Short mmCIF file of C-alpha atoms and ligand atoms in Angstrom, two decimals:
data_model
loop_
_atom_site.label_atom_id
_atom_site.label_comp_id
_atom_site.label_asym_id
_atom_site.label_seq_id
_atom_site.Cartn_x
_atom_site.Cartn_y
_atom_site.Cartn_z
CA MET A 1 -126.70 65.61 -0.26
CA SER A 2 -127.86 62.26 -1.33
CA GLU A 3 -128.77 59.65 0.20
CA SER A 4 -128.85 57.04 -2.84
CA LYS A 5 -127.53 53.40 -2.17
CA ILE A 6 -128.03 50.73 1.10
CA VAL A 7 -125.64 48.62 2.62
CA LYS A 8 -127.07 46.35 3.94
CA LEU A 9 -125.35 44.56 7.27
CA VAL A 10 -126.52 41.06 8.56
CA ASP A 11 -125.69 39.58 12.13
CA GLU A 12 -125.69 35.78 10.61
CA SER A 13 -125.86 34.65 14.19
CA SER A 14 -128.85 36.36 15.11
CA ASN A 15 -130.27 36.30 11.07
CA ARG A 16 -131.11 40.12 12.13
CA SER A 17 -130.12 42.37 9.74
CA SER A 18 -130.24 45.81 8.91
CA GLU A 19 -130.60 48.46 5.95
CA LEU A 20 -128.43 51.47 6.51
CA PRO A 21 -128.72 54.38 3.45
CA LEU A 22 -125.27 56.00 1.89
CA ILE A 23 -125.25 59.39 2.58
CA SER A 24 -123.03 61.27 0.01
CA GLY A 25 -122.16 65.22 0.91
CA THR A 26 -120.50 67.69 -1.98
CA LEU A 27 -117.33 66.08 -1.31
CA GLY A 28 -115.48 63.47 0.63
CA PRO A 29 -116.32 59.55 0.68
CA ALA A 30 -119.88 58.42 1.39
CA CYS A 31 -121.06 57.37 4.68
CA ILE A 32 -122.82 54.75 6.21
CA ASP A 33 -125.85 56.15 8.16
CA ILE A 34 -125.66 53.63 11.00
CA GLY A 35 -128.17 55.16 13.23
CA THR A 36 -130.95 52.37 12.69
CA LEU A 37 -128.17 49.97 13.34
CA TYR A 38 -128.74 48.96 17.19
CA LYS A 39 -132.91 49.02 17.12
CA ASP A 40 -132.56 46.88 13.82
CA THR A 41 -129.95 44.76 15.10
CA GLY A 42 -128.70 44.75 18.73
CA HIS A 43 -125.10 45.78 18.11
CA PHE A 44 -123.21 49.40 18.31
CA THR A 45 -120.40 50.22 16.30
CA TYR A 46 -116.62 50.61 18.05
CA ASP A 47 -114.09 53.05 16.54
CA PRO A 48 -112.00 54.47 19.47
CA GLY A 49 -110.77 57.70 18.50
CA TYR A 50 -113.15 57.91 15.47
CA GLY A 51 -111.11 56.58 12.47
CA SER A 52 -113.90 55.55 10.36
CA THR A 53 -116.24 58.02 12.03
CA ALA A 54 -118.42 61.05 10.90
CA SER A 55 -119.96 63.01 13.90
CA THR A 56 -121.70 64.95 12.06
CA LYS A 57 -122.98 66.59 8.75
CA SER A 58 -121.13 70.38 8.28
CA ALA A 59 -121.16 72.92 5.38
CA ILE A 60 -118.04 74.95 7.07
CA THR A 61 -115.04 73.33 6.30
CA TYR A 62 -113.45 70.34 3.60
CA ILE A 63 -110.25 68.04 4.19
CA ASP A 64 -109.55 65.89 1.78
CA GLY A 65 -106.23 64.44 3.57
CA ASP A 66 -104.67 62.09 0.83
CA GLU A 67 -104.59 65.34 -1.83
CA GLY A 68 -103.60 67.85 1.09
CA VAL A 69 -106.65 70.03 0.16
CA LEU A 70 -108.05 72.33 2.91
CA LEU A 71 -111.46 74.83 2.24
CA TYR A 72 -113.20 76.79 4.06
CA ARG A 73 -116.94 77.01 2.59
CA GLY A 74 -115.45 75.63 -0.53
CA TYR A 75 -112.31 78.36 -0.61
CA PRO A 76 -109.12 76.62 -1.26
CA ILE A 77 -106.71 77.92 1.98
CA GLU A 78 -104.09 79.00 -0.47
CA GLN A 79 -106.41 81.40 -1.75
CA LEU A 80 -107.70 82.90 1.43
CA ALA A 81 -103.93 82.77 2.65
CA GLN A 82 -102.91 85.09 -0.02
CA GLN A 83 -105.78 87.73 -0.06
CA SER A 84 -108.20 87.30 2.72
CA SER A 85 -108.09 88.65 6.00
CA PHE A 86 -108.79 86.93 9.63
CA LEU A 87 -111.44 88.93 10.08
CA GLU A 88 -112.84 88.18 6.78
CA VAL A 89 -111.99 84.60 7.03
CA SER A 90 -113.87 84.44 10.49
CA TYR A 91 -117.35 86.37 8.85
CA LEU A 92 -117.21 83.80 5.92
CA LEU A 93 -116.54 80.89 8.44
CA LEU A 94 -119.93 81.87 10.35
CA ASN A 95 -121.92 83.25 7.60
CA GLY A 96 -121.17 80.95 4.74
CA GLU A 97 -120.22 83.62 1.99
CA LEU A 98 -117.21 86.44 1.59
CA PRO A 99 -119.02 89.77 3.04
CA ASN A 100 -119.86 92.65 0.43
CA LYS A 101 -117.94 96.10 1.62
CA ALA A 102 -120.50 97.06 4.03
CA GLN A 103 -121.20 93.58 5.34
CA PHE A 104 -117.28 93.33 6.58
CA GLU A 105 -117.50 97.36 7.93
CA GLY A 106 -120.30 96.18 9.86
CA PHE A 107 -118.68 92.94 11.20
CA GLU A 108 -115.37 94.74 11.82
CA HIS A 109 -117.20 97.58 13.60
CA ASP A 110 -119.16 94.91 16.22
CA ILE A 111 -116.13 93.16 16.84
CA THR A 112 -114.26 96.56 17.43
CA HIS A 113 -116.69 97.63 20.10
CA HIS A 114 -116.81 94.61 21.96
CA THR A 115 -113.11 94.08 22.77
CA MET A 116 -113.17 95.02 26.28
CA MET A 117 -113.20 93.25 29.05
CA HIS A 118 -115.91 93.57 32.25
CA GLU A 119 -112.97 95.63 35.00
CA ALA A 120 -114.65 92.79 37.23
CA GLN A 121 -113.28 90.47 34.88
CA LYS A 122 -110.25 91.59 35.53
CA ASN A 123 -110.26 90.52 39.09
CA PHE A 124 -109.95 86.69 38.19
CA PHE A 125 -106.17 87.08 36.85
CA HIS A 126 -105.29 88.44 40.64
CA GLY A 127 -106.03 84.83 41.88
CA PHE A 128 -103.94 83.04 39.73
CA HIS A 129 -100.04 82.72 40.60
CA HIS A 130 -97.95 85.05 38.40
CA ASP A 131 -96.56 81.37 36.86
CA ALA A 132 -99.80 79.47 35.87
CA HIS A 133 -99.98 78.70 32.33
CA PRO A 134 -101.83 81.21 29.83
CA MET A 135 -103.72 78.17 28.47
CA ALA A 136 -105.00 77.46 32.02
CA MET A 137 -105.85 81.35 32.70
CA LEU A 138 -107.53 81.67 28.96
CA ALA A 139 -109.60 78.40 29.74
CA ALA A 140 -110.56 79.91 32.94
CA ALA A 141 -111.56 83.19 31.90
CA VAL A 142 -113.23 82.54 29.06
CA ALA A 143 -115.80 80.16 30.92
CA SER A 144 -115.69 82.96 33.46
CA LEU A 145 -117.21 85.18 30.66
CA SER A 146 -120.48 82.94 31.12
CA ALA A 147 -120.73 84.39 34.22
CA PHE A 148 -121.26 87.80 33.08
CA TYR A 149 -123.41 86.87 29.77
CA HIS A 150 -125.63 83.84 31.25
CA ASP A 151 -129.05 84.82 32.40
CA ASP A 152 -129.93 87.38 29.43
CA LEU A 153 -128.44 84.81 26.51
CA ASN A 154 -131.24 82.67 25.01
CA VAL A 155 -129.14 79.90 22.84
CA ASP A 156 -132.27 79.47 20.43
CA ASP A 157 -131.94 82.67 19.39
CA PRO A 158 -130.02 83.80 16.73
CA ALA A 159 -129.36 87.12 17.37
CA ASP A 160 -128.09 86.00 20.82
CA ARG A 161 -125.97 83.16 19.27
CA LYS A 162 -124.35 86.17 16.59
CA LEU A 163 -123.75 88.48 19.49
CA ALA A 164 -121.84 85.39 21.39
CA ALA A 165 -119.79 84.95 18.17
CA ILE A 166 -118.80 88.53 18.05
CA ARG A 167 -118.38 88.97 21.74
CA LEU A 168 -115.61 85.89 21.70
CA ILE A 169 -113.87 86.74 18.91
CA ALA A 170 -113.94 90.25 19.71
CA LYS A 171 -112.66 89.41 23.69
CA MET A 172 -109.91 86.55 22.86
CA PRO A 173 -107.33 88.93 21.68
CA THR A 174 -108.28 90.94 25.01
CA ILE A 175 -107.83 87.89 27.29
CA ALA A 176 -105.06 86.28 25.79
CA ALA A 177 -103.00 89.72 26.00
CA ALA A 178 -103.70 89.82 29.81
CA CYS A 179 -103.16 86.34 30.20
CA TYR A 180 -99.48 87.35 28.90
CA ARG A 181 -99.19 90.80 30.78
CA TYR A 182 -100.56 89.08 33.84
CA SER A 183 -97.49 86.57 33.89
CA ILE A 184 -94.90 88.93 33.61
CA GLY A 185 -96.49 91.58 36.05
CA TRP A 186 -97.25 94.19 33.53
CA PRO A 187 -100.53 96.12 33.67
CA MET A 188 -102.88 95.21 31.39
CA ARG A 189 -103.65 97.26 27.98
CA TYR A 190 -106.89 98.75 26.91
CA PRO A 191 -107.82 97.53 23.36
CA ARG A 192 -107.34 100.71 20.67
CA ASN A 193 -110.34 101.20 18.50
CA ASN A 194 -108.09 102.63 15.79
CA LEU A 195 -106.12 99.18 15.17
CA GLU A 196 -106.95 96.61 13.12
CA TYR A 197 -107.72 93.25 14.77
CA VAL A 198 -104.26 92.10 14.76
CA ASP A 199 -102.27 95.16 15.36
CA ARG A 200 -104.64 96.06 18.38
CA PHE A 201 -103.74 92.14 19.78
CA LEU A 202 -100.16 93.11 19.54
CA HIS A 203 -100.25 96.44 21.37
CA MET A 204 -102.06 94.73 23.69
CA MET A 205 -99.39 92.47 24.17
CA PHE A 206 -95.89 94.34 24.08
CA GLU A 207 -97.37 98.39 24.60
CA VAL A 208 -95.38 99.63 27.37
CA PRO A 209 -96.91 102.78 28.97
CA SER A 210 -94.02 104.45 29.29
CA GLU A 211 -93.38 104.64 25.40
CA PRO A 212 -95.39 103.99 21.95
CA LEU A 213 -94.87 101.08 20.40
CA GLN A 214 -93.15 100.82 17.02
CA MET A 215 -94.27 97.53 15.25
CA ASN A 216 -93.25 96.13 12.31
CA PRO A 217 -96.20 95.51 9.73
CA VAL A 218 -94.71 92.30 9.00
CA ALA A 219 -95.18 91.06 12.09
CA ALA A 220 -99.07 91.75 12.00
CA LYS A 221 -99.05 90.85 8.77
CA ALA A 222 -97.64 86.93 9.73
CA LEU A 223 -99.97 87.00 12.23
CA ASP A 224 -103.21 87.33 10.32
CA LEU A 225 -101.60 84.80 8.01
CA LEU A 226 -101.00 82.56 11.05
CA PHE A 227 -105.03 83.24 12.25
CA ILE A 228 -106.14 82.28 9.15
CA LEU A 229 -104.67 78.93 8.60
CA HIS A 230 -105.69 78.27 12.17
CA ALA A 231 -109.49 79.36 11.63
CA ASP A 232 -111.08 76.29 11.64
CA HIS A 233 -110.27 72.53 10.62
CA GLU A 234 -113.23 70.69 10.61
CA GLN A 235 -114.02 67.96 13.53
CA ASN A 236 -110.99 68.06 15.26
CA ALA A 237 -110.55 67.13 18.70
CA SER A 238 -111.28 70.94 20.16
CA THR A 239 -113.98 71.52 17.63
CA SER A 240 -115.72 68.32 18.64
CA THR A 241 -115.50 69.31 21.78
CA VAL A 242 -116.76 72.45 21.39
CA ARG A 243 -119.85 70.88 19.55
CA LEU A 244 -120.21 67.52 22.19
CA VAL A 245 -120.83 70.15 25.10
CA GLY A 246 -122.87 72.70 22.90
CA SER A 247 -125.40 69.82 22.09
CA THR A 248 -126.16 69.54 26.19
CA GLY A 249 -127.47 73.31 25.56
CA ALA A 250 -124.70 74.64 27.64
CA ASN A 251 -123.74 78.63 27.26
CA PRO A 252 -121.69 78.94 24.45
CA TYR A 253 -118.75 80.77 26.75
CA ALA A 254 -118.23 77.30 28.51
CA SER A 255 -118.43 75.69 25.33
CA ILE A 256 -115.57 76.85 23.72
CA ALA A 257 -113.52 77.07 27.31
CA ALA A 258 -114.18 73.15 26.74
CA GLY A 259 -112.56 73.57 23.31
CA ILE A 260 -109.70 75.40 24.87
CA THR A 261 -108.81 73.08 27.47
CA ALA A 262 -108.76 70.57 24.63
CA LEU A 263 -106.68 72.18 22.34
CA TRP A 264 -104.36 72.58 25.01
CA GLY A 265 -102.91 68.50 24.82
CA PRO A 266 -99.43 68.31 23.14
CA ALA A 267 -101.11 65.90 20.41
CA HIS A 268 -103.35 69.17 19.35
CA GLY A 269 -102.61 72.65 19.07
CA GLY A 270 -100.04 72.23 22.48
CA ALA A 271 -97.88 70.75 19.69
CA ASN A 272 -96.86 74.27 18.63
CA GLU A 273 -95.17 74.46 21.99
CA ALA A 274 -93.51 71.13 22.28
CA VAL A 275 -92.36 71.42 18.65
CA LEU A 276 -89.82 74.52 19.76
CA LYS A 277 -89.16 72.68 23.52
CA GLN A 278 -88.15 69.51 21.57
CA LEU A 279 -85.98 71.93 18.82
CA LYS A 280 -84.23 73.47 21.50
CA GLU A 281 -83.74 70.24 22.91
CA ILE A 282 -82.17 68.92 19.85
CA GLY A 283 -79.88 72.06 20.02
CA THR A 284 -78.18 71.40 16.92
CA PRO A 285 -78.46 70.28 13.30
CA ASP A 286 -75.88 67.24 14.12
CA LYS A 287 -77.98 65.89 16.54
CA VAL A 288 -81.51 65.61 14.54
CA GLU A 289 -80.06 61.89 13.47
CA THR A 290 -80.39 60.38 17.58
CA ALA A 291 -83.90 61.91 17.62
CA VAL A 292 -85.09 60.59 14.35
CA LYS A 293 -84.03 57.09 15.75
CA ARG A 294 -85.18 57.83 19.10
CA ALA A 295 -88.52 58.51 17.41
CA LYS A 296 -88.76 55.46 15.22
CA ASP A 297 -87.99 53.49 18.46
CA LYS A 298 -90.93 51.38 19.53
CA ASN A 299 -89.49 51.47 23.38
CA ASP A 300 -89.21 54.81 23.47
CA SER A 301 -92.70 56.84 23.56
CA PHE A 302 -90.09 60.26 22.13
CA ARG A 303 -92.24 61.04 19.03
CA LEU A 304 -91.04 64.10 16.52
CA MET A 305 -93.61 66.49 17.27
CA GLY A 306 -94.91 68.79 14.61
CA PHE A 307 -95.09 65.41 12.49
CA GLY A 308 -98.32 63.22 11.24
CA HIS A 309 -101.77 64.00 11.14
CA ARG A 310 -104.64 62.05 11.65
CA VAL A 311 -106.35 63.17 8.20
CA TYR A 312 -103.10 64.38 6.33
CA LYS A 313 -101.43 61.83 4.59
CA ASN A 314 -99.64 64.49 2.47
CA PHE A 315 -98.45 67.36 3.46
CA ASP A 316 -100.47 69.48 5.69
CA PRO A 317 -101.43 72.55 2.87
CA ARG A 318 -101.27 74.88 5.78
CA ALA A 319 -97.50 73.63 6.66
CA LYS A 320 -96.39 74.19 3.15
CA ILE A 321 -97.75 78.12 3.35
CA ILE A 322 -96.28 78.39 6.86
CA ARG A 323 -92.75 77.02 5.77
CA GLU A 324 -92.56 79.62 3.15
CA MET A 325 -93.80 82.01 5.40
CA CYS A 326 -91.56 81.27 7.55
CA HIS A 327 -88.17 81.40 5.78
CA LYS A 328 -89.57 85.14 5.08
CA VAL A 329 -91.06 86.79 8.08
CA LEU A 330 -87.46 85.74 9.42
CA ALA A 331 -85.41 87.40 6.41
CA GLU A 332 -88.33 90.70 6.62
CA LEU A 333 -87.21 90.63 10.69
CA GLY A 334 -83.52 90.28 10.03
CA VAL A 335 -83.89 87.17 12.46
CA ASN A 336 -80.98 84.34 12.58
CA ASP A 337 -82.60 81.74 14.39
CA PRO A 338 -80.32 78.88 14.42
CA LEU A 339 -83.23 76.35 15.36
CA LEU A 340 -84.00 76.76 12.24
CA ASP A 341 -81.29 75.40 10.65
CA VAL A 342 -82.04 72.08 13.28
CA ALA A 343 -85.87 72.39 11.96
CA MET A 344 -84.52 72.41 8.29
CA LYS A 345 -82.88 69.15 9.14
CA LEU A 346 -85.16 67.71 10.94
CA GLU A 347 -87.89 67.70 7.97
CA GLU A 348 -84.80 66.67 5.70
CA ALA A 349 -84.16 63.67 7.50
CA ALA A 350 -87.80 62.38 8.25
CA LEU A 351 -88.92 63.10 4.72
CA LYS A 352 -86.19 60.47 3.68
CA ASP A 353 -86.87 57.91 6.23
CA ASP A 354 -88.87 55.10 5.69
CA TYR A 355 -90.32 54.90 8.87
CA PHE A 356 -91.84 58.55 8.73
CA VAL A 357 -92.62 57.26 4.55
CA GLU A 358 -94.40 54.66 5.54
CA ARG A 359 -96.42 56.36 7.84
CA LYS A 360 -97.19 59.12 5.34
CA LEU A 361 -95.71 61.28 8.79
CA TYR A 362 -95.59 64.93 7.39
CA PRO A 363 -94.47 67.93 8.76
CA ASN A 364 -97.71 69.58 9.84
CA VAL A 365 -98.94 73.15 10.70
CA ASP A 366 -97.06 73.28 14.12
CA PHE A 367 -93.76 72.37 13.04
CA TYR A 368 -92.95 75.84 11.61
CA SER A 369 -95.80 78.31 13.73
CA GLY A 370 -93.31 78.12 16.92
CA ILE A 371 -90.49 79.53 14.93
CA ILE A 372 -92.71 82.35 13.49
CA TYR A 373 -94.47 82.96 16.65
CA LYS A 374 -90.64 83.23 18.32
CA ALA A 375 -89.64 85.69 15.91
CA LEU A 376 -92.47 88.03 16.53
CA GLY A 377 -91.26 88.01 20.14
CA ILE A 378 -94.09 85.86 21.41
CA PRO A 379 -93.19 83.23 24.01
CA THR A 380 -93.03 80.19 24.17
CA GLU A 381 -96.04 79.30 26.36
CA MET A 382 -98.19 81.49 24.65
CA PHE A 383 -98.06 79.68 21.44
CA THR A 384 -101.09 77.50 21.82
CA VAL A 385 -103.00 80.53 23.24
CA MET A 386 -102.45 82.24 19.45
CA PHE A 387 -103.97 78.75 18.20
CA ALA A 388 -106.78 79.48 20.11
CA ILE A 389 -107.26 82.86 19.55
CA ALA A 390 -107.78 81.83 15.55
CA ARG A 391 -109.82 78.80 16.10
CA THR A 392 -112.26 80.62 18.31
CA SER A 393 -113.96 82.24 14.96
CA GLY A 394 -114.05 78.12 13.69
CA TRP A 395 -115.25 76.70 17.09
CA ILE A 396 -118.02 79.29 17.16
CA ALA A 397 -118.98 78.48 13.93
CA HIS A 398 -119.28 74.91 14.50
CA TRP A 399 -121.61 75.83 18.06
CA ILE A 400 -124.00 78.03 15.92
CA GLU A 401 -124.32 75.46 12.96
CA GLN A 402 -125.35 72.80 15.51
CA HIS A 403 -127.99 75.07 16.86
CA GLU A 404 -129.15 76.16 13.42
CA THR A 405 -129.64 72.29 12.45
CA PRO A 406 -132.86 70.65 12.99
CA GLY A 407 -133.00 68.19 15.31
CA SER A 408 -130.12 68.26 16.81
CA ARG A 409 -129.74 65.95 19.46
CA ILE A 410 -127.24 65.36 22.98
CA GLY A 411 -124.32 63.83 22.24
CA ARG A 412 -123.89 60.63 24.03
CA PRO A 413 -121.82 57.64 22.69
CA ARG A 414 -122.17 54.09 23.93
CA GLN A 415 -119.32 51.75 24.92
CA ILE A 416 -117.87 48.01 25.30
CA TYR A 417 -117.93 47.33 28.93
CA THR A 418 -114.94 45.45 29.82
CA GLY A 419 -115.37 45.63 33.82
CA ALA A 420 -116.80 42.44 36.52
CA ASP A 421 -119.89 40.60 35.71
CA VAL A 422 -122.83 41.25 37.66
CA ARG A 423 -121.57 40.48 41.71
CA ASP A 424 -122.98 40.71 44.91
CA TYR A 425 -121.99 43.05 47.12
CA VAL A 426 -119.63 42.11 50.70
CA PRO A 427 -120.32 43.87 54.01
CA THR A 428 -117.03 45.29 55.20
CA ALA A 429 -116.46 43.04 57.97
CA LYS A 430 -116.78 39.55 55.39
CA ARG A 431 -113.95 41.27 52.69
N1 CMC B 501 -93.06 60.60 15.62
C1 CMC B 501 -93.00 59.57 14.97
N2 CMC B 501 -94.28 58.39 15.09
C2 CMC B 501 -95.07 58.94 14.90
C3 CMC B 501 -95.65 60.03 14.77
C4 CMC B 501 -94.49 61.28 15.29
N3 CMC B 501 -94.94 62.98 15.55
N4 CMC B 501 -96.92 60.50 14.51
C5 CMC B 501 -97.60 59.34 14.87
N5 CMC B 501 -96.13 58.03 14.46
C6 CMC B 501 -96.46 56.90 14.46
C7 CMC B 501 -97.37 55.96 15.18
O1 CMC B 501 -96.00 55.58 16.00
C8 CMC B 501 -97.65 55.17 14.76
O2 CMC B 501 -96.74 53.88 14.40
P1 CMC B 501 -97.08 52.58 14.19
O3 CMC B 501 -98.60 52.33 13.39
O4 CMC B 501 -96.20 52.03 14.00
O5 CMC B 501 -98.08 51.91 15.19
C9 CMC B 501 -98.09 55.39 13.23
O6 CMC B 501 -97.28 57.02 13.08
C10 CMC B 501 -99.53 56.15 13.33
O7 CMC B 501 -99.80 57.21 14.43
P2 CMC B 501 -100.81 57.24 15.27
O8 CMC B 501 -100.78 58.01 16.80
O9 CMC B 501 -101.73 55.98 15.20
O10 CMC B 501 -101.73 57.91 14.79
P3 CMC B 501 -103.28 59.29 15.32
O11 CMC B 501 -103.64 59.63 13.63
O12 CMC B 501 -103.88 58.60 16.26
O13 CMC B 501 -102.17 60.80 15.90
C11 CMC B 501 -101.33 62.41 15.71
C12 CMC B 501 -101.89 61.99 15.16
C13 CMC B 501 -101.15 64.03 14.71
C14 CMC B 501 -101.48 63.03 17.40
C15 CMC B 501 -99.21 62.14 15.84
O14 CMC B 501 -99.19 62.22 14.46
C16 CMC B 501 -98.34 62.88 16.91
O15 CMC B 501 -98.78 62.24 18.23
N6 CMC B 501 -97.96 63.60 16.55
C17 CMC B 501 -96.46 64.80 16.73
C18 CMC B 501 -97.90 65.49 17.63
C19 CMC B 501 -98.49 66.80 16.74
O16 CMC B 501 -97.40 67.62 16.08
N7 CMC B 501 -99.84 67.40 16.50
C20 CMC B 501 -100.56 68.24 15.93
C21 CMC B 501 -101.41 67.79 15.03
S1 CMC B 501 -101.77 68.93 14.22
C22 CMC B 501 -102.62 70.19 14.63
C23 CMC B 501 -103.39 69.80 15.87
O17 CMC B 501 -104.08 69.17 15.50
O18 CMC B 501 -103.59 70.90 16.46
#
């Protein structure tokens, strides 16, 4: 990281000025450090949606949105998708380096031995109506972890932070599967230590007490790959939420629960559920043209879900990988899903339409993931929960990085006030 050049900003009306250093990271555009701007000039900056704002320095993930590049700790996502596993990627995100054999075995052992929920935690589920959305249950259940592990947790102690990370990555699939099983009235399953991370999750989801579960290994492989692709994505809305909550010194479980609620929105992780619902609504390839027309109509709030991205102005590299996998998984599982035909037609129509071309709106990671989840037998309401399981490793890596960074401050943006000018209180009788 370097701080070489200076950008000078002059307010001609007051003749006050500020000399702002230009900070460069390892990759990506240089940033103007505006930390002293208010002190020097009396002005704030205004950037709703943070389109031009770097909120932090981070060494975890790099995105080049114009070129369609995504790196975790420097490793291209394509290489990790092909050669790594979700648990190894989680280790990488948390620790900065790929593990050697002994380090990985130790990590896997720790994760495996923290997968159980506290028995008392199961009681929380019984407070929900059976048709509660699994994301609502997940957020509440993860927040409730802070009630189980609060008093003895010191966020300034690296060992405690590491333990919180292990617990979260380990327990997330157990809690997620419990949300699903509660919603369909099935008994919750205990995690099986003899299975690997993704297999263990699939067993907790689908195993019934009366017979052993026969899972196609293709399903576990596909889910592991989806988890790798979703594990982290720089300062997205949910990660920024985790950091903002974390900046107050809040408990890590409460911080991650906040991230889960941010992820749920359809503009973010909730898009995978919304994509599938939209494909079902469109129904058949011949209705695609009408959907594209509606998406372009400025008087219609309808948007093509699974298209567009704040950072990628090129193909989302994760979508490229998922697209290929989607065809493979469906073929290997022998699933013939007519929704895939609708998705293909939609992609084709949007990619050659001027509206989408001019705005650089490409299919994003959520466009195909739902079709794969559906092929694996995962219900639509659980799609964003899948995303949350994977993103937990990224969220907690960012939370740890934030706590390891010297001089971290509470996140506290300012505003442009547009309300009433100062005025005197009027007693009720005189209003
Ligand atoms: N369908 C139709 N028009 C769109 C779409 C879309 N999906 N996305 C953006 N646009 C238009 C938008 O109307 C605007 O047009 P104009 O310049 O004429 O006003 C232009 O493209 C720029 O859009 P924006 O809303 O300013 O872009 P943004 O960076 O604020 O929003 C986004 C990014 C992902 C929220 C948005 O593209 C969107 O709503 N997409 C659909 C939801 C979705 O798939 N979300 C998943 C994102 S990837 C995974 C994740 O983050 O979790």
